[in-house]
JSON list of C-alpha atoms in Angstrom, two decimals:
[
{"chain": "R", "resi": 1, "resn": "ASP", "atom": "CA", "xyz": [4.02, 47.22, -35.42]},
{"chain": "R", "resi": 2, "resn": "ASP", "atom": "CA", "xyz": [1.60, 45.46, -37.48]},
{"chain": "R", "resi": 3, "resn": "LEU", "atom": "CA", "xyz": [-1.31, 43.95, -35.83]},
{"chain": "R", "resi": 4, "resn": "ARG", "atom": "CA", "xyz": [-1.72, 40.41, -37.30]},
{"chain": "R", "resi": 5, "resn": "ILE", "atom": "CA", "xyz": [-5.05, 38.16, -36.81]},
{"chain": "R", "resi": 6, "resn": "VAL", "atom": "CA", "xyz": [-4.78, 34.65, -37.47]},
{"chain": "R", "resi": 7, "resn": "ILE", "atom": "CA", "xyz": [-8.10, 32.67, -37.86]},
{"chain": "R", "resi": 8, "resn": "LEU", "atom": "CA", "xyz": [-7.10, 28.64, -36.94]},
{"chain": "R", "resi": 9, "resn": "PRO", "atom": "CA", "xyz": [-9.79, 26.44, -38.71]},
{"chain": "R", "resi": 10, "resn": "MET", "atom": "CA", "xyz": [-12.24, 25.14, -36.01]},
{"chain": "R", "resi": 11, "resn": "ALA", "atom": "CA", "xyz": [-12.13, 21.55, -34.85]},
{"chain": "R", "resi": 12, "resn": "GLU", "atom": "CA", "xyz": [-14.49, 18.88, -36.49]},
{"chain": "R", "resi": 13, "resn": "GLU", "atom": "CA", "xyz": [-18.06, 19.08, -35.13]},
{"chain": "R", "resi": 14, "resn": "GLN", "atom": "CA", "xyz": [-18.53, 16.45, -32.69]},
{"chain": "R", "resi": 15, "resn": "THR", "atom": "CA", "xyz": [-22.18, 14.68, -32.87]},
{"chain": "R", "resi": 16, "resn": "GLU", "atom": "CA", "xyz": [-24.98, 15.03, -30.29]},
{"chain": "R", "resi": 17, "resn": "GLU", "atom": "CA", "xyz": [-24.76, 11.52, -28.93]},
{"chain": "R", "resi": 18, "resn": "THR", "atom": "CA", "xyz": [-20.75, 12.34, -28.65]},
{"chain": "R", "resi": 19, "resn": "LYS", "atom": "CA", "xyz": [-21.57, 15.14, -26.80]},
{"chain": "R", "resi": 20, "resn": "ALA", "atom": "CA", "xyz": [-23.90, 13.46, -24.85]},
{"chain": "R", "resi": 21, "resn": "GLU", "atom": "CA", "xyz": [-21.63, 10.71, -23.74]},
{"chain": "R", "resi": 22, "resn": "ALA", "atom": "CA", "xyz": [-19.04, 13.03, -22.33]},
{"chain": "R", "resi": 23, "resn": "ARG", "atom": "CA", "xyz": [-20.99, 14.96, -20.37]},
{"chain": "R", "resi": 24, "resn": "GLN", "atom": "CA", "xyz": [-22.56, 11.85, -18.77]},
{"chain": "R", "resi": 25, "resn": "PHE", "atom": "CA", "xyz": [-19.03, 10.51, -18.44]},
{"chain": "R", "resi": 26, "resn": "MET", "atom": "CA", "xyz": [-18.12, 13.82, -16.69]},
{"chain": "R", "resi": 27, "resn": "VAL", "atom": "CA", "xyz": [-21.29, 13.58, -14.26]},
{"chain": "R", "resi": 28, "resn": "ASP", "atom": "CA", "xyz": [-20.57, 10.09, -13.20]},
{"chain": "R", "resi": 29, "resn": "LEU", "atom": "CA", "xyz": [-16.81, 10.34, -13.20]},
{"chain": "R", "resi": 30, "resn": "VAL", "atom": "CA", "xyz": [-16.68, 13.63, -10.51]},
{"chain": "R", "resi": 31, "resn": "SER", "atom": "CA", "xyz": [-20.09, 14.23, -9.03]},
{"chain": "R", "resi": 32, "resn": "SER", "atom": "CA", "xyz": [-20.71, 16.46, -6.31]},
{"chain": "R", "resi": 33, "resn": "ALA", "atom": "CA", "xyz": [-20.20, 15.12, -2.39]},
{"chain": "R", "resi": 34, "resn": "PRO", "atom": "CA", "xyz": [-23.30, 13.11, -1.25]},
{"chain": "R", "resi": 35, "resn": "GLN", "atom": "CA", "xyz": [-25.46, 15.07, 0.75]},
{"chain": "R", "resi": 36, "resn": "SER", "atom": "CA", "xyz": [-25.71, 14.86, 4.61]},
{"chain": "R", "resi": 37, "resn": "ALA", "atom": "CA", "xyz": [-28.81, 12.84, 4.52]},
{"chain": "R", "resi": 38, "resn": "ASP", "atom": "CA", "xyz": [-27.03, 10.16, 2.28]},
{"chain": "R", "resi": 39, "resn": "PHE", "atom": "CA", "xyz": [-23.79, 9.76, 3.82]},
{"chain": "R", "resi": 40, "resn": "LYS", "atom": "CA", "xyz": [-24.45, 7.49, 6.63]},
{"chain": "R", "resi": 41, "resn": "GLY", "atom": "CA", "xyz": [-21.02, 8.13, 8.24]},
{"chain": "R", "resi": 42, "resn": "GLY", "atom": "CA", "xyz": [-20.91, 4.28, 9.23]},
{"chain": "R", "resi": 43, "resn": "ASP", "atom": "CA", "xyz": [-16.95, 2.96, 10.43]},
{"chain": "R", "resi": 44, "resn": "GLY", "atom": "CA", "xyz": [-16.33, 2.43, 6.79]},
{"chain": "R", "resi": 45, "resn": "ILE", "atom": "CA", "xyz": [-13.52, 0.14, 5.70]},
{"chain": "R", "resi": 46, "resn": "ASN", "atom": "CA", "xyz": [-11.03, -1.77, 7.62]},
{"chain": "R", "resi": 47, "resn": "MET", "atom": "CA", "xyz": [-8.08, 0.00, 6.54]},
{"chain": "R", "resi": 48, "resn": "SER", "atom": "CA", "xyz": [-5.71, -2.23, 7.88]},
{"chain": "R", "resi": 49, "resn": "ALA", "atom": "CA", "xyz": [-7.41, -5.53, 6.19]},
{"chain": "R", "resi": 50, "resn": "TRP", "atom": "CA", "xyz": [-7.49, -3.42, 2.70]},
{"chain": "R", "resi": 51, "resn": "ARG", "atom": "CA", "xyz": [-3.68, -2.75, 3.37]},
{"chain": "R", "resi": 52, "resn": "THR", "atom": "CA", "xyz": [-3.45, -6.41, 3.60]},
{"chain": "R", "resi": 53, "resn": "ALA", "atom": "CA", "xyz": [-5.52, -7.22, 0.43]},
{"chain": "R", "resi": 54, "resn": "TYR", "atom": "CA", "xyz": [-3.88, -4.84, -1.48]},
{"chain": "R", "resi": 55, "resn": "ALA", "atom": "CA", "xyz": [-0.23, -6.06, -0.58]},
{"chain": "R", "resi": 56, "resn": "ALA", "atom": "CA", "xyz": [-0.96, -9.88, -1.09]},
{"chain": "R", "resi": 57, "resn": "ALA", "atom": "CA", "xyz": [-2.52, -8.83, -4.49]},
{"chain": "R", "resi": 58, "resn": "THR", "atom": "CA", "xyz": [0.57, -7.25, -5.76]},
{"chain": "R", "resi": 59, "resn": "LEU", "atom": "CA", "xyz": [2.56, -10.53, -5.28]},
{"chain": "R", "resi": 60, "resn": "SER", "atom": "CA", "xyz": [-0.63, -12.22, -7.37]},
{"chain": "R", "resi": 61, "resn": "GLU", "atom": "CA", "xyz": [-0.48, -12.99, -11.06]},
{"chain": "R", "resi": 62, "resn": "ASP", "atom": "CA", "xyz": [-4.23, -12.64, -10.64]},
{"chain": "R", "resi": 63, "resn": "THR", "atom": "CA", "xyz": [-3.95, -8.99, -9.63]},
{"chain": "R", "resi": 64, "resn": "PRO", "atom": "CA", "xyz": [-6.63, -6.96, -11.89]},
{"chain": "R", "resi": 65, "resn": "SER", "atom": "CA", "xyz": [-9.56, -8.68, -11.28]},
{"chain": "R", "resi": 66, "resn": "SER", "atom": "CA", "xyz": [-9.30, -9.99, -7.51]},
{"chain": "R", "resi": 67, "resn": "LEU", "atom": "CA", "xyz": [-7.68, -6.68, -6.12]},
{"chain": "R", "resi": 68, "resn": "MET", "atom": "CA", "xyz": [-10.72, -4.77, -7.56]},
{"chain": "R", "resi": 69, "resn": "GLU", "atom": "CA", "xyz": [-13.69, -7.93, -6.62]},
{"chain": "R", "resi": 70, "resn": "THR", "atom": "CA", "xyz": [-12.17, -7.06, -3.15]},
{"chain": "R", "resi": 71, "resn": "PHE", "atom": "CA", "xyz": [-12.02, -3.48, -3.17]},
{"chain": "R", "resi": 72, "resn": "TRP", "atom": "CA", "xyz": [-15.62, -2.92, -4.72]},
{"chain": "R", "resi": 73, "resn": "SER", "atom": "CA", "xyz": [-16.87, -5.65, -2.24]},
{"chain": "R", "resi": 74, "resn": "MET", "atom": "CA", "xyz": [-15.39, -3.53, 0.92]},
{"chain": "R", "resi": 75, "resn": "TYR", "atom": "CA", "xyz": [-16.72, -0.01, -0.78]},
{"chain": "R", "resi": 76, "resn": "ASP", "atom": "CA", "xyz": [-19.78, 1.49, 0.70]},
{"chain": "R", "resi": 77, "resn": "PRO", "atom": "CA", "xyz": [-20.46, 4.85, -0.57]},
{"chain": "R", "resi": 78, "resn": "GLY", "atom": "CA", "xyz": [-22.75, 5.68, 2.47]},
{"chain": "R", "resi": 79, "resn": "ASP", "atom": "CA", "xyz": [-19.41, 5.81, 4.90]},
{"chain": "R", "resi": 80, "resn": "THR", "atom": "CA", "xyz": [-16.54, 5.82, 2.39]},
{"chain": "R", "resi": 81, "resn": "THR", "atom": "CA", "xyz": [-15.26, 8.41, 0.18]},
{"chain": "R", "resi": 82, "resn": "ILE", "atom": "CA", "xyz": [-12.77, 7.92, -3.01]},
{"chain": "R", "resi": 83, "resn": "TRP", "atom": "CA", "xyz": [-10.81, 11.01, -3.97]},
{"chain": "R", "resi": 84, "resn": "THR", "atom": "CA", "xyz": [-7.90, 12.09, -6.70]},
{"chain": "R", "resi": 85, "resn": "MET", "atom": "CA", "xyz": [-5.37, 14.20, -6.01]},
{"chain": "R", "resi": 86, "resn": "SER", "atom": "CA", "xyz": [-3.09, 15.74, -8.56]},
{"chain": "R", "resi": 87, "resn": "TYR", "atom": "CA", "xyz": [0.21, 18.28, -7.88]},
{"chain": "R", "resi": 88, "resn": "ASP", "atom": "CA", "xyz": [-0.77, 21.38, -8.25]},
{"chain": "R", "resi": 89, "resn": "GLU", "atom": "CA", "xyz": [3.33, 22.48, -8.95]},
{"chain": "R", "resi": 90, "resn": "ALA", "atom": "CA", "xyz": [3.97, 19.93, -11.55]},
{"chain": "R", "resi": 91, "resn": "ASP", "atom": "CA", "xyz": [5.48, 22.24, -13.83]},
{"chain": "R", "resi": 92, "resn": "SER", "atom": "CA", "xyz": [8.21, 23.43, -11.47]},
{"chain": "R", "resi": 93, "resn": "ASN", "atom": "CA", "xyz": [10.12, 19.64, -10.98]},
{"chain": "R", "resi": 94, "resn": "GLU", "atom": "CA", "xyz": [12.81, 19.84, -12.23]},
{"chain": "R", "resi": 95, "resn": "ASP", "atom": "CA", "xyz": [14.33, 16.42, -11.01]},
{"chain": "R", "resi": 96, "resn": "LEU", "atom": "CA", "xyz": [12.81, 13.00, -10.64]},
{"chain": "R", "resi": 97, "resn": "ASP", "atom": "CA", "xyz": [14.49, 12.62, -7.16]},
{"chain": "R", "resi": 98, "resn": "ASP", "atom": "CA", "xyz": [13.08, 15.96, -6.07]},
{"chain": "R", "resi": 99, "resn": "THR", "atom": "CA", "xyz": [9.75, 14.94, -7.05]},
{"chain": "R", "resi": 100, "resn": "ILE", "atom": "CA", "xyz": [9.45, 11.53, -5.19]},
{"chain": "R", "resi": 101, "resn": "ALA", "atom": "CA", "xyz": [10.71, 13.49, -2.07]},
{"chain": "R", "resi": 102, "resn": "ILE", "atom": "CA", "xyz": [7.56, 15.17, -2.39]},
{"chain": "R", "resi": 103, "resn": "THR", "atom": "CA", "xyz": [5.30, 11.95, -2.07]},
{"chain": "R", "resi": 104, "resn": "THR", "atom": "CA", "xyz": [7.65, 10.69, 0.21]},
{"chain": "R", "resi": 105, "resn": "GLU", "atom": "CA", "xyz": [7.12, 13.76, 2.60]},
{"chain": "R", "resi": 106, "resn": "PHE", "atom": "CA", "xyz": [3.36, 13.63, 1.84]},
{"chain": "R", "resi": 107, "resn": "MET", "atom": "CA", "xyz": [3.11, 10.20, 2.79]},
{"chain": "R", "resi": 108, "resn": "LYS", "atom": "CA", "xyz": [5.01, 10.77, 5.89]},
{"chain": "R", "resi": 109, "resn": "GLN", "atom": "CA", "xyz": [3.04, 13.56, 7.68]},
{"chain": "R", "resi": 110, "resn": "THR", "atom": "CA", "xyz": [0.38, 11.33, 6.43]},
{"chain": "R", "resi": 111, "resn": "GLU", "atom": "CA", "xyz": [1.13, 8.21, 8.62]},
{"chain": "R", "resi": 112, "resn": "SER", "atom": "CA", "xyz": [-0.97, 9.44, 11.47]},
{"chain": "R", "resi": 113, "resn": "ILE", "atom": "CA", "xyz": [-4.56, 8.79, 10.15]},
{"chain": "R", "resi": 114, "resn": "LYS", "atom": "CA", "xyz": [-3.65, 5.52, 8.20]},
{"chain": "R", "resi": 115, "resn": "ASP", "atom": "CA", "xyz": [-6.46, 4.09, 10.11]},
{"chain": "R", "resi": 116, "resn": "HIS", "atom": "CA", "xyz": [-8.90, 6.44, 8.50]},
{"chain": "R", "resi": 117, "resn": "CYS", "atom": "CA", "xyz": [-7.88, 6.38, 4.91]},
{"chain": "R", "resi": 118, "resn": "PHE", "atom": "CA", "xyz": [-5.68, 4.47, 2.12]},
{"chain": "R", "resi": 119, "resn": "GLY", "atom": "CA", "xyz": [-3.71, 6.44, -0.40]},
{"chain": "R", "resi": 120, "resn": "ILE", "atom": "CA", "xyz": [-1.52, 5.40, -3.53]},
{"chain": "R", "resi": 121, "resn": "MET", "atom": "CA", "xyz": [0.45, 8.21, -5.26]},
{"chain": "R", "resi": 122, "resn": "HIS", "atom": "CA", "xyz": [2.52, 7.73, -8.64]},
{"chain": "R", "resi": 123, "resn": "THR", "atom": "CA", "xyz": [5.21, 9.93, -9.45]},
{"chain": "R", "resi": 124, "resn": "LEU", "atom": "CA", "xyz": [5.12, 10.06, -13.60]},
{"chain": "R", "resi": 125, "resn": "GLU", "atom": "CA", "xyz": [7.83, 10.25, -16.34]},
{"chain": "R", "resi": 126, "resn": "SER", "atom": "CA", "xyz": [6.54, 13.83, -16.76]},
{"chain": "R", "resi": 127, "resn": "LEU", "atom": "CA", "xyz": [7.45, 14.54, -13.00]},
{"chain": "R", "resi": 128, "resn": "GLU", "atom": "CA", "xyz": [3.48, 14.56, -12.27]},
{"chain": "R", "resi": 129, "resn": "ILE", "atom": "CA", "xyz": [2.50, 13.23, -9.35]},
{"chain": "R", "resi": 130, "resn": "GLU", "atom": "CA", "xyz": [-1.18, 11.83, -9.28]},
{"chain": "R", "resi": 131, "resn": "GLY", "atom": "CA", "xyz": [-3.08, 10.03, -5.99]},
{"chain": "R", "resi": 132, "resn": "LEU", "atom": "CA", "xyz": [-5.85, 7.81, -5.19]},
{"chain": "R", "resi": 133, "resn": "TRP", "atom": "CA", "xyz": [-7.43, 8.34, -1.71]},
{"chain": "R", "resi": 134, "resn": "LEU", "atom": "CA", "xyz": [-9.83, 6.14, 0.06]},
{"chain": "R", "resi": 135, "resn": "PHE", "atom": "CA", "xyz": [-11.38, 7.97, 3.32]},
{"chain": "R", "resi": 136, "resn": "ASN", "atom": "CA", "xyz": [-13.64, 7.20, 6.00]},
{"chain": "R", "resi": 137, "resn": "GLY", "atom": "CA", "xyz": [-15.83, 9.76, 5.97]},
{"chain": "R", "resi": 138, "resn": "PRO", "atom": "CA", "xyz": [-17.26, 12.14, 3.80]},
{"chain": "R", "resi": 139, "resn": "ASP", "atom": "CA", "xyz": [-14.29, 14.26, 2.53]},
{"chain": "R", "resi": 140, "resn": "PRO", "atom": "CA", "xyz": [-10.61, 14.42, 3.13]},
{"chain": "R", "resi": 141, "resn": "GLU", "atom": "CA", "xyz": [-10.79, 17.23, 5.82]},
{"chain": "R", "resi": 142, "resn": "ARG", "atom": "CA", "xyz": [-8.53, 14.78, 8.52]},
{"chain": "R", "resi": 143, "resn": "LEU", "atom": "CA", "xyz": [-6.17, 14.87, 6.30]},
{"chain": "R", "resi": 144, "resn": "PHE", "atom": "CA", "xyz": [-5.89, 18.75, 5.68]},
{"chain": "R", "resi": 145, "resn": "GLY", "atom": "CA", "xyz": [-5.88, 18.99, 9.12]},
{"chain": "R", "resi": 146, "resn": "VAL", "atom": "CA", "xyz": [-2.27, 16.62, 9.49]},
{"chain": "R", "resi": 147, "resn": "ASN", "atom": "CA", "xyz": [-0.54, 17.09, 6.30]},
{"chain": "R", "resi": 148, "resn": "ASP", "atom": "CA", "xyz": [-0.17, 21.20, 5.41]},
{"chain": "R", "resi": 149, "resn": "ASP", "atom": "CA", "xyz": [1.18, 20.02, 1.57]},
{"chain": "R", "resi": 150, "resn": "SER", "atom": "CA", "xyz": [-2.30, 18.65, 0.82]},
{"chain": "R", "resi": 151, "resn": "SER", "atom": "CA", "xyz": [-2.79, 22.15, -0.22]},
{"chain": "R", "resi": 152, "resn": "TRP", "atom": "CA", "xyz": [-0.38, 21.60, -3.14]},
{"chain": "R", "resi": 153, "resn": "PHE", "atom": "CA", "xyz": [-2.85, 19.21, -4.59]},
{"chain": "R", "resi": 154, "resn": "THR", "atom": "CA", "xyz": [-5.80, 19.73, -6.52]},
{"chain": "R", "resi": 155, "resn": "TRP", "atom": "CA", "xyz": [-8.54, 17.35, -5.10]},
{"chain": "R", "resi": 156, "resn": "SER", "atom": "CA", "xyz": [-11.33, 15.81, -6.84]},
{"chain": "R", "resi": 157, "resn": "GLN", "atom": "CA", "xyz": [-14.16, 13.34, -5.57]},
{"chain": "R", "resi": 158, "resn": "LEU", "atom": "CA", "xyz": [-15.00, 9.96, -7.71]},
{"chain": "R", "resi": 159, "resn": "GLY", "atom": "CA", "xyz": [-18.42, 8.86, -7.21]},
{"chain": "R", "resi": 160, "resn": "PRO", "atom": "CA", "xyz": [-19.94, 8.45, -4.68]},
{"chain": "R", "resi": 161, "resn": "GLU", "atom": "CA", "xyz": [-21.78, 6.07, -6.82]},
{"chain": "R", "resi": 162, "resn": "ALA", "atom": "CA", "xyz": [-19.28, 2.73, -7.95]},
{"chain": "R", "resi": 163, "resn": "ASN", "atom": "CA", "xyz": [-20.44, 3.35, -11.66]},
{"chain": "R", "resi": 164, "resn": "ASP", "atom": "CA", "xyz": [-18.73, 1.98, -14.53]},
{"chain": "R", "resi": 165, "resn": "TYR", "atom": "CA", "xyz": [-17.10, 5.42, -15.06]},
{"chain": "R", "resi": 166, "resn": "VAL", "atom": "CA", "xyz": [-15.73, 5.22, -10.97]},
{"chain": "R", "resi": 167, "resn": "LYS", "atom": "CA", "xyz": [-14.42, 1.63, -11.32]},
{"chain": "R", "resi": 168, "resn": "LYS", "atom": "CA", "xyz": [-12.46, 2.43, -14.56]},
{"chain": "R", "resi": 169, "resn": "ALA", "atom": "CA", "xyz": [-10.60, 5.49, -12.80]},
{"chain": "R", "resi": 170, "resn": "VAL", "atom": "CA", "xyz": [-10.26, 3.56, -9.44]},
{"chain": "R", "resi": 171, "resn": "ALA", "atom": "CA", "xyz": [-8.79, 0.64, -11.27]},
{"chain": "R", "resi": 172, "resn": "GLU", "atom": "CA", "xyz": [-6.53, 2.84, -13.23]},
{"chain": "R", "resi": 173, "resn": "PHE", "atom": "CA", "xyz": [-4.65, 3.96, -10.25]},
{"chain": "R", "resi": 174, "resn": "LEU", "atom": "CA", "xyz": [-4.76, 0.48, -8.21]},
{"chain": "R", "resi": 175, "resn": "VAL", "atom": "CA", "xyz": [-3.70, -2.03, -10.98]},
{"chain": "R", "resi": 176, "resn": "PRO", "atom": "CA", "xyz": [-2.18, 0.09, -13.99]},
{"chain": "R", "resi": 177, "resn": "THR", "atom": "CA", "xyz": [-2.14, -1.35, -17.03]},
{"chain": "R", "resi": 178, "resn": "ASP", "atom": "CA", "xyz": [1.57, -1.29, -18.72]},
{"chain": "R", "resi": 179, "resn": "GLY", "atom": "CA", "xyz": [2.80, 0.45, -15.44]},
{"chain": "R", "resi": 180, "resn": "LYS", "atom": "CA", "xyz": [1.05, 3.65, -17.19]},
{"chain": "R", "resi": 181, "resn": "LEU", "atom": "CA", "xyz": [-1.40, 5.94, -15.81]},
{"chain": "R", "resi": 182, "resn": "LYS", "atom": "CA", "xyz": [-3.06, 8.34, -18.04]},
{"chain": "R", "resi": 183, "resn": "CYS", "atom": "CA", "xyz": [-0.96, 7.07, -20.74]},
{"chain": "R", "resi": 184, "resn": "LYS", "atom": "CA", "xyz": [2.14, 8.27, -19.10]},
{"chain": "R", "resi": 185, "resn": "LEU", "atom": "CA", "xyz": [5.02, 5.88, -17.39]},
{"chain": "R", "resi": 186, "resn": "ILE", "atom": "CA", "xyz": [4.80, 5.61, -13.54]},
{"chain": "R", "resi": 187, "resn": "LYS", "atom": "CA", "xyz": [8.21, 6.01, -12.40]},
{"chain": "R", "resi": 188, "resn": "GLU", "atom": "CA", "xyz": [7.49, 5.41, -8.78]},
{"chain": "R", "resi": 189, "resn": "THR", "atom": "CA", "xyz": [4.77, 4.47, -6.20]},
{"chain": "R", "resi": 190, "resn": "GLN", "atom": "CA", "xyz": [4.08, 5.05, -2.69]},
{"chain": "R", "resi": 191, "resn": "VAL", "atom": "CA", "xyz": [1.09, 3.50, -0.72]},
{"chain": "R", "resi": 192, "resn": "LEU", "atom": "CA", "xyz": [0.12, 4.69, 2.51]},
{"chain": "R", "resi": 193, "resn": "GLY", "atom": "CA", "xyz": [1.07, 2.39, 5.70]}
]
């Protein structure tokens, strides 16, 4: 048995400006949860009204701009938080129907708290499951309490400030361009409630 060492060429160096932009993008996109002093904990978004607006917008030709305007007019980082979720076991998925069944079961288990949250989950052609959730509260704890399957997902908070990066990330989930999320074709979408 010969020991073989392979030296690969290094990737082209990035400029300091590019590195700084990338660092700022990540800080803006996924910041830490709001401090308890910043989180007012008010009533939050009327989830029923938001679901009605979302359903109406999906039937409209002007979906992207009007839906996002409505969303951001309702969002208050002082009493509502935005989270993404990604299925940890996607590499084990072998069949589209079985993967969709995971999402269906997740939504069914979460139905009891739909007055406190809104969720949209996309099943991608790669059999990955990605979702966006809006919670009245500082975190998804209430969902974790009613849905054991939530532990199969990685959760990341967006914001809390609604800067351009957060707005773009939210729009990718709510109004996907060309039926794609993260450049992957969306095969099926489910919305809580």
